CSV table of C-alpha atoms and ligand atoms in Angstrom, one decimal:
chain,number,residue,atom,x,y,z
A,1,UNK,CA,-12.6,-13.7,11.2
A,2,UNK,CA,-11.1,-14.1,8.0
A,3,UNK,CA,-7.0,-13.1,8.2
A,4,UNK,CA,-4.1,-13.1,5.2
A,5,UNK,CA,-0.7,-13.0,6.9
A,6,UNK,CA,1.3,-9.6,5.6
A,7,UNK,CA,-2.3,-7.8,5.0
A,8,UNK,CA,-5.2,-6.3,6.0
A,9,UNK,CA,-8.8,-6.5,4.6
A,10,UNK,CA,-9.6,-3.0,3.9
A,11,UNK,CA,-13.0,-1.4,3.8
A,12,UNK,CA,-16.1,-2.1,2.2
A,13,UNK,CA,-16.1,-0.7,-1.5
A,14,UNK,CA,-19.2,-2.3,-2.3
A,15,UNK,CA,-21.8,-4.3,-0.1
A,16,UNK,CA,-23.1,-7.8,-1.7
A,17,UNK,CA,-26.8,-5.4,-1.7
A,18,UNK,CA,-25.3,-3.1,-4.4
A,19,UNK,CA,-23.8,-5.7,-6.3
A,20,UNK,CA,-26.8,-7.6,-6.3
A,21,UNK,CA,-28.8,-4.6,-7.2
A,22,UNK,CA,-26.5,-3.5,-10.5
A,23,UNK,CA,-26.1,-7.2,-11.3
A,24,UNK,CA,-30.8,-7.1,-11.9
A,25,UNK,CA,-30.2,-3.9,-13.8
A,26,UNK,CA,-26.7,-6.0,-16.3
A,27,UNK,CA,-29.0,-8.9,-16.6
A,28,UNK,CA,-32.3,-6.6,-17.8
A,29,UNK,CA,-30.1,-4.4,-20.4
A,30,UNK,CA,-28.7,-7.9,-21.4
A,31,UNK,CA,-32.2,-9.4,-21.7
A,32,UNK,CA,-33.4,-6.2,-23.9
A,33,UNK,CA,-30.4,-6.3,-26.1
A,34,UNK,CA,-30.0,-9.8,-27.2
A,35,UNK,CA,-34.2,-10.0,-27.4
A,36,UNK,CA,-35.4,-13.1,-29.5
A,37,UNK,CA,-31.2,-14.0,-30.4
A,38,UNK,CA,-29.4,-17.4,-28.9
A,39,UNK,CA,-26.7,-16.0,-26.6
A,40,UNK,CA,-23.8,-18.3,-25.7
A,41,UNK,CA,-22.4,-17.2,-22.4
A,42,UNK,CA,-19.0,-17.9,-21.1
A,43,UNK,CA,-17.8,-17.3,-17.8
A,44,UNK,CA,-13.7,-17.1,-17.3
A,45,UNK,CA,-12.9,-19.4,-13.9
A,46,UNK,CA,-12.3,-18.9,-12.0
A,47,UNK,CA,-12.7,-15.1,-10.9
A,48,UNK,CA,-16.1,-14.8,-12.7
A,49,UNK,CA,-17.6,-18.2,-10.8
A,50,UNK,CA,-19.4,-16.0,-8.4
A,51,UNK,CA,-20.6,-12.7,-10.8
A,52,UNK,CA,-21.7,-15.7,-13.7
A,53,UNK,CA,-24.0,-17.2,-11.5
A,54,UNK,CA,-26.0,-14.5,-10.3
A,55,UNK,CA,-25.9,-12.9,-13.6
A,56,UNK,CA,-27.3,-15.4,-15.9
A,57,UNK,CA,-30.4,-15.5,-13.2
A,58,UNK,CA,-31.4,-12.1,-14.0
A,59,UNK,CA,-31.3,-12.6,-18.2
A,60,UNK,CA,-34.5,-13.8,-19.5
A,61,UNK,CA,-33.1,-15.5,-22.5
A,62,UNK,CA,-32.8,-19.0,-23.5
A,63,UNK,CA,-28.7,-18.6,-23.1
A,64,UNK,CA,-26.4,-22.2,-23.7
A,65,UNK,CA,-23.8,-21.2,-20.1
A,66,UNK,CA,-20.1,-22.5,-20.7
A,67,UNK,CA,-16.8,-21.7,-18.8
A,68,UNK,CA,-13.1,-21.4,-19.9
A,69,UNK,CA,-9.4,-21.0,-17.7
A,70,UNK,CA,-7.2,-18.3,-18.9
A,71,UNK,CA,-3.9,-17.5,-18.2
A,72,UNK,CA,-1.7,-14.3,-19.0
A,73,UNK,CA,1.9,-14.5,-18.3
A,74,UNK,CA,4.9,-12.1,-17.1
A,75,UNK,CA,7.2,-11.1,-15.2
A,76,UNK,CA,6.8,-11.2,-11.9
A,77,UNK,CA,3.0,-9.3,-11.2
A,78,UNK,CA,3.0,-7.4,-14.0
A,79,UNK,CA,0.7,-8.9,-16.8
A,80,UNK,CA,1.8,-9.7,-20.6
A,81,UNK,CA,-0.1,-9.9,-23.3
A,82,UNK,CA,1.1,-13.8,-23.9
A,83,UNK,CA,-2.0,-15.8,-23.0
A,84,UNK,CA,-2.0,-19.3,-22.5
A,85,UNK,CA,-5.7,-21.4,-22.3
A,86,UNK,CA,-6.2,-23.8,-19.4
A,87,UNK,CA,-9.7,-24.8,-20.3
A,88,UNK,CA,-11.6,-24.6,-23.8
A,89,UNK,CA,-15.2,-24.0,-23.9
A,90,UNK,CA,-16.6,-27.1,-24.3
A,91,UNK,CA,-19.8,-25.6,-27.1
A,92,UNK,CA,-18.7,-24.6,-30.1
A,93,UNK,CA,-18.8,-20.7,-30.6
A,94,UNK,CA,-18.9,-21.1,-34.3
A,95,UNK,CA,-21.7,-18.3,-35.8
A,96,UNK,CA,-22.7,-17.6,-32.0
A,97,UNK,CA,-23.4,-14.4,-30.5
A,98,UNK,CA,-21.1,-14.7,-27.3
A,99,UNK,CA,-20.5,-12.8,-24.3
A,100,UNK,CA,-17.7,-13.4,-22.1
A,101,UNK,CA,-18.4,-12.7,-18.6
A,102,UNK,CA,-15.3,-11.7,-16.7
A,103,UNK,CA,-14.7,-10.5,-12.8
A,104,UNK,CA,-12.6,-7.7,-13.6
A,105,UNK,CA,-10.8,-5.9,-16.7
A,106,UNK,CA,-7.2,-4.7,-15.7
A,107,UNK,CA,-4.9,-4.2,-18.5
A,108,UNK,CA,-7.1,-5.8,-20.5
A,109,UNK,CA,-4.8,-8.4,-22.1
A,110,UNK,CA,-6.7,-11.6,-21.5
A,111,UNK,CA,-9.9,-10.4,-23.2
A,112,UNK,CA,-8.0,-8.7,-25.8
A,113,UNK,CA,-6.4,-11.9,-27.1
A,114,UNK,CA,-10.0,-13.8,-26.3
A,115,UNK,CA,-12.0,-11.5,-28.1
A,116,UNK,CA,-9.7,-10.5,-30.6
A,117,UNK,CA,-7.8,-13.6,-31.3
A,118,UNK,CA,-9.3,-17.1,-29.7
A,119,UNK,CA,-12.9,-16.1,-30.3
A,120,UNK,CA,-12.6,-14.2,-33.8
A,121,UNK,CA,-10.2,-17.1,-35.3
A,122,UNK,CA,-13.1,-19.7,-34.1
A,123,UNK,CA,-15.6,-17.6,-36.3
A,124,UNK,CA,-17.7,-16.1,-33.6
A,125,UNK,CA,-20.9,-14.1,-34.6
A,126,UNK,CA,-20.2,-11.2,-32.6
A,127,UNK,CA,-18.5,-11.0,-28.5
A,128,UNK,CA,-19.2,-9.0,-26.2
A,129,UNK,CA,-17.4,-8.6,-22.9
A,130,UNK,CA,-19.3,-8.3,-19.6
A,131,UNK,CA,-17.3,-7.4,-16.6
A,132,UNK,CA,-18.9,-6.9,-13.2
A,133,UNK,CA,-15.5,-4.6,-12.4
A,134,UNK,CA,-13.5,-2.4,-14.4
A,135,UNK,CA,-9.9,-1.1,-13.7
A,136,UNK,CA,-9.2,1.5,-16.8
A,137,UNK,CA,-6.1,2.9,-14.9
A,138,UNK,CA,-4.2,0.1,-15.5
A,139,UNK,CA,-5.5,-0.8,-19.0
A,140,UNK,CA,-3.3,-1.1,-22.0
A,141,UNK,CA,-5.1,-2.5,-24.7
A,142,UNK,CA,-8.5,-1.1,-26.6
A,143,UNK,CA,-10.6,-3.5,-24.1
A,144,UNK,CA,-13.7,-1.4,-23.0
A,145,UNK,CA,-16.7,-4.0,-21.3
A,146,UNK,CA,-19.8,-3.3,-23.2
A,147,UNK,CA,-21.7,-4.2,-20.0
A,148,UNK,CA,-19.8,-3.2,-16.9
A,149,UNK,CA,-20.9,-3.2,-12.9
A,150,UNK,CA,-18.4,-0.8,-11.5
A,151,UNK,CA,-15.7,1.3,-11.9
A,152,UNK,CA,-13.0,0.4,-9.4
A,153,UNK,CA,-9.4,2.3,-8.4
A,154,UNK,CA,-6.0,1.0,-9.1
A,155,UNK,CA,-6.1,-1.0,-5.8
A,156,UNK,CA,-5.9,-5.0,-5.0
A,157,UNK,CA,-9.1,-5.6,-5.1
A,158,UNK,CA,-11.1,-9.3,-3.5
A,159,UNK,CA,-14.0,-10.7,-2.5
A,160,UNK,CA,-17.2,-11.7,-4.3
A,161,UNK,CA,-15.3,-13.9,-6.6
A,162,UNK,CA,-11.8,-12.4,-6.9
A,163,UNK,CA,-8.9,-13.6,-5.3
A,164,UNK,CA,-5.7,-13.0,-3.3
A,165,UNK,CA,-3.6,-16.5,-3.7
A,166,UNK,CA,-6.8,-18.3,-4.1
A,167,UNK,CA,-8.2,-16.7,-0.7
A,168,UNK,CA,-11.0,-14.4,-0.4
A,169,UNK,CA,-13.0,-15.6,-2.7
A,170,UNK,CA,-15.7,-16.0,-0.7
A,171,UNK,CA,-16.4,-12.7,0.9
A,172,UNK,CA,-20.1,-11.3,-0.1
A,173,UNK,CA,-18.9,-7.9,-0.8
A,174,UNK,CA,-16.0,-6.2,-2.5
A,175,UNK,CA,-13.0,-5.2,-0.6
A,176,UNK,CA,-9.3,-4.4,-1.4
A,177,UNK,CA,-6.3,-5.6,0.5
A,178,UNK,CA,-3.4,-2.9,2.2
A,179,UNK,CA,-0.3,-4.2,2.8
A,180,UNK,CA,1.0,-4.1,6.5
U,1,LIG,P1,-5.9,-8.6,-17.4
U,1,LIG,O1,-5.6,-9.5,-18.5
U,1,LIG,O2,-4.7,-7.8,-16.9
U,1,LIG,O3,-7.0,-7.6,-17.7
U,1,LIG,O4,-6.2,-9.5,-16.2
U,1,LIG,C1,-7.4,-9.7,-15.7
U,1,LIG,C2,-7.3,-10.8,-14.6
U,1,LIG,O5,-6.4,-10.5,-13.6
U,1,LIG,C3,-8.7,-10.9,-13.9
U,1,LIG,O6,-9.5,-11.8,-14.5
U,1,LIG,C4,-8.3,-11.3,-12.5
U,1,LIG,O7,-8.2,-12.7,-12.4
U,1,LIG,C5,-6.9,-10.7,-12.3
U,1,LIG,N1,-7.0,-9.4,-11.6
U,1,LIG,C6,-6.7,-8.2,-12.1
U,1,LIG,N2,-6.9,-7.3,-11.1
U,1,LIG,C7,-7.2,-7.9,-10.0
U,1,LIG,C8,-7.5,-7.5,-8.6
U,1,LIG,O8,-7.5,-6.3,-8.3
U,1,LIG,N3,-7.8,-8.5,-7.8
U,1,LIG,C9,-7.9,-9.8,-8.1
U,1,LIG,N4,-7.6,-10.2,-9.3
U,1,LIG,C10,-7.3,-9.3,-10.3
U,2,LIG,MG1,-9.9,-13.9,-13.7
């Protein structure tokens, strides 16, 4: 039994059957869209670790699968839109249709400057953002996923790949934590 001191583990919001089952029907629309194109697909570490991998299992493409670290920083928990990158893709996105496959879009800052900024200075074909969770109460940038899984509440949301302090991670399914 999995416990985070000052917290507890609040209900299921979504089981690791309905993930997996919207995560067949992302990869399909994905596989249909990009038809007969090279995809380059980047997965931001290290929330998306979990969500990349069973995604790029349901696309039928021949995709090139890279990962980047990103960082946004501010004062204390609330986000800026000052980004900082831990980790460079390693393939060149140069003339490449890329998505970048994210765990979850809060205010939207990180993929703003990556999509906007890092990925259009680098000469990108086109980006697209897939996100397997999407906040848009907290958003305050244009960021909209183009390919989303679901739309969550304004809570602290972990498990399947998100974080609290690097815990959590690991749970199947989606859950949200309640301070005590
Ligand atoms: P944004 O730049 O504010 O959109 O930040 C998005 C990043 O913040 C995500 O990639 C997550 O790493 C983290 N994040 C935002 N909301 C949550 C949450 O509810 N639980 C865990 N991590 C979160
Ligand atoms: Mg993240």
């Amino acid at each position: 039994m999995i416990s985070i001191p000052g917290y507890e583990i609040g209900d299921l919001m979504l089981s690791d059957e309905e993930i997996k089952a919207r995560i067949k029907e992302l990869g399909a629309k994905i596989t249909q869209d990009y038809a007969g194109e090279n995809v380059l697909m980047i997965g931001i570490l290290k929330g998306a670790f979990i969500f990349f991998a069973d995604l790029v299992r349901e696309i039928d493409l021949d995709i090139e699968m890279d990962f980047m670290a990103a960082s946004s920083y501010g004062s204390g928990t609330t986000s800026s839109g000052t980004i900082k990158i831990k980790k460079e893709p390693d393939v060149d996105p140069a003339g490449r249709h890329v998505i970048l496959v994210e765990d979850i879009v809060d205010s939207g800052n990180t993929l703003k400057y990556l999509r906007d900024t890092y990925f259009a200075e680098k000469g990108a074909k086109s980006v697209k953002i897939c996100a397997l969770l999407d906040k848009p109460s907290r958003r305050v940038t244009d960021v909209t996923p183009d390919y989303k899984g679901f739309t969550v509440d304004d809570q602290f949301i972990v498990g399947y790949g998100l974080d609290y302090q690097e815990h959590l991670r690991q749970l199947p399914h989606i859950t949200y934590l309640v301070e005590k």
